[in-house]
Amino acid sequence: DPSANPYLTFALILAAGMKGIDKQMELGKAVEANIFEMSDEEKAKNKIDSLPGSLLDAINLLENSKLAKDTLGEHIHSKFIENKKMEWDEFRIHVSKYEIDNYLPEL
């Protein structure tokens, strides 16, 4: 996301890269096919995971990430999660123009 904090983003990218180097992790095989046309079975066979489907899903993954906690420290990690949960809650209760235009006339 281009609106991400670059300092936190780069810290986590570098930490993930260093973990991969330290643990001598192997890169997955390159996939040249269009993954958006693949079935779930094809994605599973190629070990292709999906990104989180919502901000809440992403928050939950980050909240339980030992790498993120170790990299950012407990204080920054917990405050970041707290902030993102507030952001999610504001988004969740927002009534969009689409909803007003499409559902209000039904009332």
XYZ file of N, CA, C and O in Angstrom:
428
model
N 0.845 -1.175 0.000
C 0.000 0.000 0.000
C 0.890 1.238 0.000
O 1.757 1.381 0.866
N 0.685 2.136 -0.940
C 1.540 3.326 -1.007
C 1.374 4.266 0.185
O 2.205 5.133 0.408
N 0.316 4.090 0.968
C 0.146 4.955 2.132
C 0.803 4.371 3.387
O 0.718 4.943 4.461
N 1.468 3.241 3.229
C 2.135 2.594 4.372
C 3.287 3.453 4.889
O 3.903 4.201 4.140
N 3.572 3.320 6.167
C 4.711 4.007 6.768
C 5.984 3.360 6.223
O 6.230 2.178 6.474
N 6.800 4.096 5.465
C 7.967 3.465 4.834
C 8.985 2.929 5.848
O 9.635 1.921 5.586
N 9.106 3.562 6.998
C 10.076 3.103 7.997
C 9.676 1.743 8.566
O 10.506 0.843 8.691
N 8.393 1.603 8.886
C 7.925 0.316 9.409
C 7.953 -0.744 8.315
O 8.352 -1.891 8.554
N 7.551 -0.348 7.111
C 7.530 -1.282 5.984
C 8.928 -1.818 5.690
O 9.125 -3.039 5.595
N 9.903 -0.927 5.553
C 11.268 -1.367 5.242
C 11.879 -2.170 6.381
O 12.612 -3.137 6.146
N 11.571 -1.799 7.617
C 12.081 -2.566 8.760
C 11.580 -4.005 8.699
O 12.350 -4.964 8.891
N 10.298 -4.171 8.393
C 9.727 -5.523 8.328
C 10.224 -6.299 7.104
O 10.484 -7.500 7.192
N 10.383 -5.615 5.977
C 10.909 -6.286 4.776
C 12.335 -6.763 5.022
O 12.689 -7.905 4.704
N 13.170 -5.895 5.604
C 14.552 -6.283 5.893
C 14.615 -7.424 6.907
O 15.409 -8.359 6.756
N 13.782 -7.363 7.938
C 13.763 -8.425 8.948
C 13.337 -9.753 8.326
O 13.927 -10.802 8.624
N 12.334 -9.715 7.458
C 11.883 -10.944 6.795
C 12.988 -11.498 5.888
O 13.238 -12.710 5.865
N 13.665 -10.602 5.159
C 14.769 -11.040 4.302
C 15.909 -11.651 5.099
O 16.458 -12.698 4.732
N 16.257 -11.007 6.211
C 17.343 -11.531 7.056
C 16.963 -12.882 7.671
O 17.795 -13.775 7.787
N 15.700 -13.030 8.043
C 15.244 -14.318 8.581
C 15.397 -15.410 7.520
O 15.848 -16.508 7.806
N 15.019 -15.072 6.285
C 15.154 -16.032 5.196
C 16.601 -16.421 4.947
O 16.911 -17.593 4.713
N 17.503 -15.448 5.027
C 18.929 -15.723 4.836
C 19.467 -16.553 5.994
O 20.148 -17.574 5.789
N 19.154 -16.150 7.224
C 19.641 -16.868 8.408
C 19.178 -18.320 8.434
O 19.927 -19.208 8.818
N 17.929 -18.543 8.039
C 17.372 -19.899 8.068
C 17.585 -20.644 6.747
O 17.091 -21.754 6.580
N 18.305 -20.007 5.817
C 18.599 -20.577 4.500
C 17.326 -21.094 3.814
O 17.280 -22.197 3.280
N 16.302 -20.251 3.836
C 15.029 -20.609 3.204
C 15.193 -20.554 1.681
O 15.900 -19.693 1.166
N 14.536 -21.452 1.019
C 14.582 -21.506 -0.438
C 13.415 -20.710 -1.021
O 12.309 -20.741 -0.491
N 13.682 -19.994 -2.109
C 12.612 -19.303 -2.816
C 11.722 -20.317 -3.504
O 12.189 -21.365 -3.961
N 10.456 -19.994 -3.587
C 9.535 -20.861 -4.314
C 9.803 -20.802 -5.812
O 10.461 -19.889 -6.308
N 9.299 -21.783 -6.514
C 9.441 -21.835 -7.961
C 8.636 -20.697 -8.599
O 7.523 -20.403 -8.168
N 9.193 -20.051 -9.609
C 8.509 -18.954 -10.298
C 7.254 -19.468 -10.996
O 7.238 -20.570 -11.536
N 6.202 -18.664 -10.964
C 4.950 -19.009 -11.644
C 4.724 -17.976 -12.734
O 4.621 -16.784 -12.451
N 4.683 -18.430 -13.964
C 4.524 -17.533 -15.110
C 3.067 -17.416 -15.551
O 2.722 -16.532 -16.317
N 2.207 -18.296 -15.052
C 0.798 -18.303 -15.454
C 0.044 -17.171 -14.762
O 0.498 -16.624 -13.761
N -1.113 -16.845 -15.297
C -1.975 -15.829 -14.714
C -2.670 -16.426 -13.493
O -3.586 -17.234 -13.624
N -2.240 -16.024 -12.307
C -2.788 -16.631 -11.088
C -4.259 -16.256 -10.864
O -4.963 -16.955 -10.142
N -4.724 -15.188 -11.489
C -6.112 -14.778 -11.322
C -7.067 -15.700 -12.079
O -8.267 -15.688 -11.834
N -6.527 -16.482 -13.004
C -7.350 -17.443 -13.740
C -7.231 -18.846 -13.175
O -7.876 -19.769 -13.658
N -6.422 -19.035 -12.149
C -6.215 -20.362 -11.546
C -7.349 -20.711 -10.592
O -7.891 -19.843 -9.911
N -7.636 -21.984 -10.531
C -8.598 -22.467 -9.545
C -7.904 -22.539 -8.184
O -6.667 -22.441 -8.095
N -8.678 -22.712 -7.137
C -8.096 -22.849 -5.797
C -7.167 -24.057 -5.725
O -6.134 -24.012 -5.060
N -7.523 -25.111 -6.437
C -6.692 -26.322 -6.453
C -5.350 -26.057 -7.126
O -4.301 -26.509 -6.653
N -5.364 -25.323 -8.237
C -4.116 -24.984 -8.937
C -3.229 -24.095 -8.072
O -2.016 -24.268 -8.031
N -3.847 -23.134 -7.376
C -3.076 -22.271 -6.487
C -2.445 -23.084 -5.361
O -1.283 -22.879 -5.022
N -3.205 -24.001 -4.796
C -2.678 -24.844 -3.710
C -1.527 -25.708 -4.222
O -0.496 -25.848 -3.546
N -1.678 -26.262 -5.413
C -0.619 -27.098 -5.998
C 0.662 -26.297 -6.206
O 1.767 -26.804 -6.003
N 0.524 -25.038 -6.581
C 1.677 -24.162 -6.808
C 2.111 -23.404 -5.554
O 2.968 -22.523 -5.628
N 1.485 -23.714 -4.418
C 1.792 -23.083 -3.127
C 1.652 -21.554 -3.196
O 2.502 -20.819 -2.721
N 0.556 -21.105 -3.797
C 0.267 -19.687 -3.923
C -0.794 -19.323 -2.895
O -1.921 -19.805 -2.951
N -0.414 -18.478 -1.954
C -1.350 -18.004 -0.941
C -1.953 -16.684 -1.394
O -1.360 -15.957 -2.184
N -3.106 -16.362 -0.857
C -3.744 -15.077 -1.143
C -3.382 -14.079 -0.064
O -3.128 -14.448 1.082
N -3.367 -12.826 -0.438
C -3.183 -11.757 0.535
C -4.446 -11.653 1.383
O -5.511 -12.136 0.981
N -4.359 -11.024 2.544
C -5.557 -10.860 3.369
C -6.672 -10.179 2.577
O -6.424 -9.280 1.779
N -7.894 -10.613 2.807
C -9.030 -10.089 2.061
C -9.591 -8.791 2.602
O -10.402 -8.153 1.954
N -9.182 -8.418 3.792
C -9.671 -7.177 4.387
C -8.610 -6.630 5.335
O -7.665 -7.336 5.701
N -8.816 -5.397 5.755
C -7.916 -4.803 6.736
C -7.957 -5.610 8.028
O -6.929 -5.834 8.656
N -9.124 -6.092 8.421
C -9.236 -6.877 9.645
C -8.413 -8.159 9.552
O -7.722 -8.535 10.511
N -8.465 -8.832 8.408
C -7.652 -10.038 8.216
C -6.165 -9.714 8.348
O -5.405 -10.456 8.967
N -5.749 -8.600 7.752
C -4.346 -8.187 7.818
C -3.939 -7.844 9.249
O -2.849 -8.210 9.701
N -4.815 -7.161 9.966
C -4.537 -6.816 11.363
C -4.333 -8.081 12.184
O -3.391 -8.182 12.980
N -5.215 -9.054 12.000
C -5.117 -10.303 12.763
C -3.814 -11.039 12.477
O -3.185 -11.579 13.390
N -3.395 -11.062 11.222
C -2.129 -11.712 10.873
C -0.947 -10.980 11.509
O -0.050 -11.600 12.081
N -0.948 -9.661 11.407
C 0.147 -8.864 11.963
C 0.180 -8.954 13.484
O 1.244 -9.033 14.089
N -0.984 -8.979 14.089
C -1.069 -9.046 15.550
C -0.437 -10.329 16.084
O 0.156 -10.336 17.158
N -0.540 -11.405 15.312
C -0.013 -12.700 15.743
C 1.360 -13.019 15.160
O 1.826 -14.148 15.264
N 1.988 -12.041 14.536
C 3.286 -12.249 13.899
C 4.433 -12.027 14.886
O 4.659 -10.907 15.351
N 5.165 -13.087 15.185
C 6.336 -12.975 16.059
C 7.399 -12.100 15.403
O 8.041 -11.284 16.057
N 7.568 -12.237 14.092
C 8.536 -11.416 13.361
C 8.216 -9.929 13.522
O 9.105 -9.118 13.785
N 6.940 -9.564 13.381
C 6.543 -8.156 13.513
C 6.779 -7.660 14.940
O 7.298 -6.559 15.135
N 6.425 -8.466 15.924
C 6.631 -8.063 17.327
C 8.112 -7.890 17.622
O 8.522 -6.914 18.258
N 8.921 -8.837 17.172
C 10.363 -8.763 17.427
C 11.005 -7.586 16.699
O 11.921 -6.952 17.217
N 10.543 -7.296 15.504
C 11.135 -6.229 14.687
C 10.738 -4.844 15.185
O 11.587 -3.961 15.310
N 9.462 -4.665 15.450
C 8.960 -3.349 15.825
C 9.077 -3.061 17.321
O 9.040 -1.901 17.724
N 9.194 -4.096 18.087
C 9.176 -3.929 19.543
C 7.741 -3.950 20.039
O 6.808 -3.610 19.296
N 7.577 -4.336 21.285
C 6.226 -4.500 21.851
C 5.413 -3.209 21.808
O 4.238 -3.224 21.433
N 6.015 -2.080 22.168
C 5.270 -0.823 22.237
C 4.750 -0.388 20.861
O 3.550 -0.115 20.704
N 5.633 -0.324 19.873
C 5.211 0.122 18.531
C 4.230 -0.872 17.935
O 3.211 -0.486 17.348
N 4.524 -2.168 18.089
C 3.642 -3.200 17.550
C 2.234 -3.065 18.139
O 1.241 -3.038 17.397
N 2.116 -2.973 19.443
C 0.795 -2.921 20.078
C 0.063 -1.622 19.726
O -1.149 -1.633 19.488
N 0.777 -0.500 19.678
C 0.133 0.773 19.328
C -0.299 0.781 17.860
O -1.354 1.321 17.518
N 0.500 0.186 16.987
C 0.140 0.106 15.573
C -1.129 -0.729 15.406
O -2.057 -0.330 14.690
N -1.182 -1.872 16.080
C -2.363 -2.736 16.014
C -3.584 -2.003 16.564
O -4.672 -2.039 15.967
N -3.419 -1.329 17.676
C -4.513 -0.562 18.284
C -5.039 0.490 17.306
O -6.251 0.643 17.120
N -4.129 1.215 16.650
C -4.502 2.236 15.685
C -5.242 1.640 14.494
O -6.254 2.183 14.031
N -4.758 0.525 13.987
C -5.382 -0.109 12.819
C -6.751 -0.680 13.165
O -7.652 -0.687 12.321
N -6.940 -1.143 14.403
C -8.265 -1.622 14.815
C -9.256 -0.464 14.865
O -10.424 -0.627 14.502
N -8.808 0.709 15.305
C -9.678 1.892 15.295
C -10.018 2.275 13.855
O -11.164 2.618 13.546
N -9.011 2.211 12.971
C -9.243 2.515 11.550
C -10.259 1.551 10.952
O -11.169 1.949 10.224
N -10.124 0.257 11.267
C -11.055 -0.761 10.765
C -12.464 -0.466 11.272
O -13.439 -0.553 10.523
N -12.591 -0.108 12.554
C -13.902 0.151 13.122
C -14.564 1.350 12.457
O -15.764 1.325 12.171
N -13.798 2.401 12.170
C -14.347 3.567 11.460
C -14.817 3.178 10.065
O -15.879 3.602 9.608
N -14.011 2.358 9.379
C -14.388 1.898 8.036
C -15.637 1.027 8.092
O -16.555 1.170 7.281
N -15.683 0.143 9.078
C -16.772 -0.825 9.202
C -18.129 -0.147 9.394
O -19.136 -0.611 8.865
N -18.167 0.961 10.129
C -19.457 1.609 10.409
C -19.789 2.740 9.426
O -20.865 3.318 9.509
N -18.878 3.025 8.501
C -19.115 4.082 7.516
C -20.193 3.643 6.527
O -20.169 2.528 6.012
N -21.141 4.518 6.270
C -22.170 4.261 5.272
C -21.734 4.948 3.982
O -21.584 6.170 3.934
N -21.509 4.163 2.953
C -20.979 4.699 1.698
C -22.085 5.255 0.804
O -23.272 4.964 0.988
N -21.671 6.034 -0.186
C -22.613 6.574 -1.175
C -23.310 5.424 -1.908
O -24.507 5.495 -2.181
N -22.566 4.365 -2.195
C -23.145 3.196 -2.857
C -24.312 2.634 -2.041
O -25.383 2.350 -2.575
N -24.093 2.488 -0.729
C -25.149 1.942 0.128
C -26.359 2.867 0.187
O -27.504 2.408 0.124
N -26.097 4.162 0.284
C -27.198 5.129 0.321
C -27.984 5.076 -0.982
O -29.225 5.004 -0.979
N -27.270 5.103 -2.120
C -27.930 5.094 -3.430
C -28.684 3.804 -3.702
O -29.737 3.818 -4.333
N -28.158 2.688 -3.237
C -28.763 1.412 -3.585
C -29.715 0.838 -2.541
O -30.606 0.064 -2.904
N -29.555 1.189 -1.289
C -30.381 0.576 -0.254
C -31.393 1.522 0.370
O -32.429 1.090 0.844
N -31.089 2.820 0.418
C -32.012 3.769 1.013
C -33.351 3.795 0.280
O -34.409 3.814 0.926
N -33.359 3.769 -1.063
C -34.657 3.777 -1.763
C -35.540 2.572 -1.413
O -36.755 2.648 -1.537
N -34.933 1.481 -0.961
C -35.692 0.287 -0.604
C -36.495 0.490 0.671
O -37.449 -0.223 0.926
N -36.059 1.448 1.492
C -36.772 1.687 2.759
C -37.994 2.480 2.454
O -38.974 2.618 2.788
